[in-house]
PDB file of C-alpha atoms in Angstrom:
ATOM      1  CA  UNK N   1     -28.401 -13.695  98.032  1.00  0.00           C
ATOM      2  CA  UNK N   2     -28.081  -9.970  97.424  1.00  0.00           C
ATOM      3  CA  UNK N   3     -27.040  -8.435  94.248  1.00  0.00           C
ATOM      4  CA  UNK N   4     -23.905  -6.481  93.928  1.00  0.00           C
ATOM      5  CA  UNK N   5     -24.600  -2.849  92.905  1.00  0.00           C
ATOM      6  CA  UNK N   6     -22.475  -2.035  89.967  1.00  0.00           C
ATOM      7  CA  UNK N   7     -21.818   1.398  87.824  1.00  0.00           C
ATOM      8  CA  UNK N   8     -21.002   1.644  84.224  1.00  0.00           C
ATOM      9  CA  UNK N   9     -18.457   3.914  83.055  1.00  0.00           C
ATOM     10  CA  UNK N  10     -17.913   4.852  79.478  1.00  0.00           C
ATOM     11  CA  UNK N  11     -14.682   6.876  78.107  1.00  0.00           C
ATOM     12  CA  UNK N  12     -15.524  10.030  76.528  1.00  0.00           C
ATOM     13  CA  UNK N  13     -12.670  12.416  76.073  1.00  0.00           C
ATOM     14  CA  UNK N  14      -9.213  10.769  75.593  1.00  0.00           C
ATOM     15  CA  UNK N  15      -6.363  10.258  78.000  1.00  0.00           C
ATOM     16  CA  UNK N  16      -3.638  11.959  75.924  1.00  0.00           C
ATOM     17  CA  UNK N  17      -2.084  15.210  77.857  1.00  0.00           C
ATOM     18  CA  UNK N  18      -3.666  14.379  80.817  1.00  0.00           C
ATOM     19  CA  UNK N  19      -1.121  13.598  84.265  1.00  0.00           C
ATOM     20  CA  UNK N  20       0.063   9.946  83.939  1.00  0.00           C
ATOM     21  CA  UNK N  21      -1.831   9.370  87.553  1.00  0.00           C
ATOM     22  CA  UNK N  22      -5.323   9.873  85.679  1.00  0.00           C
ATOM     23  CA  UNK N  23      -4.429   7.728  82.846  1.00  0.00           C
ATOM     24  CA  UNK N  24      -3.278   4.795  85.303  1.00  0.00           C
ATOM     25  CA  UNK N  25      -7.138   5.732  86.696  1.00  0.00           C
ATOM     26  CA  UNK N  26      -8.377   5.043  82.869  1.00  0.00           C
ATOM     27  CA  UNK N  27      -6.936   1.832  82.730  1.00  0.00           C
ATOM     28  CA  UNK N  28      -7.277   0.765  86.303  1.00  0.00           C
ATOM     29  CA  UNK N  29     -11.131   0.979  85.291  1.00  0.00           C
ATOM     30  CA  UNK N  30     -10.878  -1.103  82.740  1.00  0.00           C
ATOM     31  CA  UNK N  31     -11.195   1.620  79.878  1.00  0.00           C
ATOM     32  CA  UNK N  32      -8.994   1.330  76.745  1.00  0.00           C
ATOM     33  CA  UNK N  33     -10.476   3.189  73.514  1.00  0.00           C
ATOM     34  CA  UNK N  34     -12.954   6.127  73.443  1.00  0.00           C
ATOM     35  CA  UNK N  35     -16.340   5.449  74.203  1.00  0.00           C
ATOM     36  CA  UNK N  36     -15.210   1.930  75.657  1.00  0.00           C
ATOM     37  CA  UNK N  37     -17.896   1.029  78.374  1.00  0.00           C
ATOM     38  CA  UNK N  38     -16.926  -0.947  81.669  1.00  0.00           C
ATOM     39  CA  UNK N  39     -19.598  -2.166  84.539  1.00  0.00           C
ATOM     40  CA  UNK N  40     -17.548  -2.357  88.134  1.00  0.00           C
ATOM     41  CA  UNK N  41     -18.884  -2.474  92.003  1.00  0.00           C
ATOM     42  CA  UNK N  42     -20.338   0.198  93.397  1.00  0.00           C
ATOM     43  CA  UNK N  43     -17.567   0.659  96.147  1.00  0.00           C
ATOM     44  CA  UNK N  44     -16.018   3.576  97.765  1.00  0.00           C
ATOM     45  CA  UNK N  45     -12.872   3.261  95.870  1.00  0.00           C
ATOM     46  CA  UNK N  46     -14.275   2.947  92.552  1.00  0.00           C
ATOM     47  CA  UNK N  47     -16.688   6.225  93.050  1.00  0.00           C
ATOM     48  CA  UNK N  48     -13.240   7.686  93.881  1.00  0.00           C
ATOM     49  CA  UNK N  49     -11.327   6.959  90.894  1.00  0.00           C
ATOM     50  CA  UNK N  50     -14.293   8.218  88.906  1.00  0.00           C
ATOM     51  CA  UNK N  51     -13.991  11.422  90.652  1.00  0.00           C
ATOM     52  CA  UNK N  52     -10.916  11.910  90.288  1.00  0.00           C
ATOM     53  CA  UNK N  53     -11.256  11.554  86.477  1.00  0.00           C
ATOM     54  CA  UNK N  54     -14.591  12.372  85.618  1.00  0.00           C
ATOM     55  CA  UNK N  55     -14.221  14.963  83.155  1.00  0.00           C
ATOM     56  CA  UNK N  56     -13.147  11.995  81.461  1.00  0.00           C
ATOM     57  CA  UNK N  57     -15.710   9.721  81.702  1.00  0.00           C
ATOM     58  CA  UNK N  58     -19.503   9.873  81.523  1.00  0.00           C
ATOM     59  CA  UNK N  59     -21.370   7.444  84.109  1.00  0.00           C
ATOM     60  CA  UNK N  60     -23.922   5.810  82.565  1.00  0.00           C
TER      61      UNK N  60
END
């Protein structure tokens, strides 16, 4: 069986006066409050929407 790799993303600035597109990012990763910590796959897409918000978020 192989393991699933997975990356854990924490919130560290807030969402608020930031384009509605990158909050819908927030959330689609699972991240609600500042310094709220979520563990997803290690896909393609998900490296993406971290990108696209990562002065955001810190990867942990």
């Amino acid at each position: 069986m192989t393991t699933q790799q997975t990356v854990k993303v924490q919130l560290v600035r807030s969402p608020i006066g930031c384009k509605e597109s990158h909050r819908a990012t927030v959330r689609g990763l699972g991240l609600r409050k500042l310094n709220s910590v979520s563990e997803l796959q290690d896909t393609p897409a998900v490296r993406g929407m971290i990108n696209k918000i990562s002065y955001l978020v810190k990867v942990l």
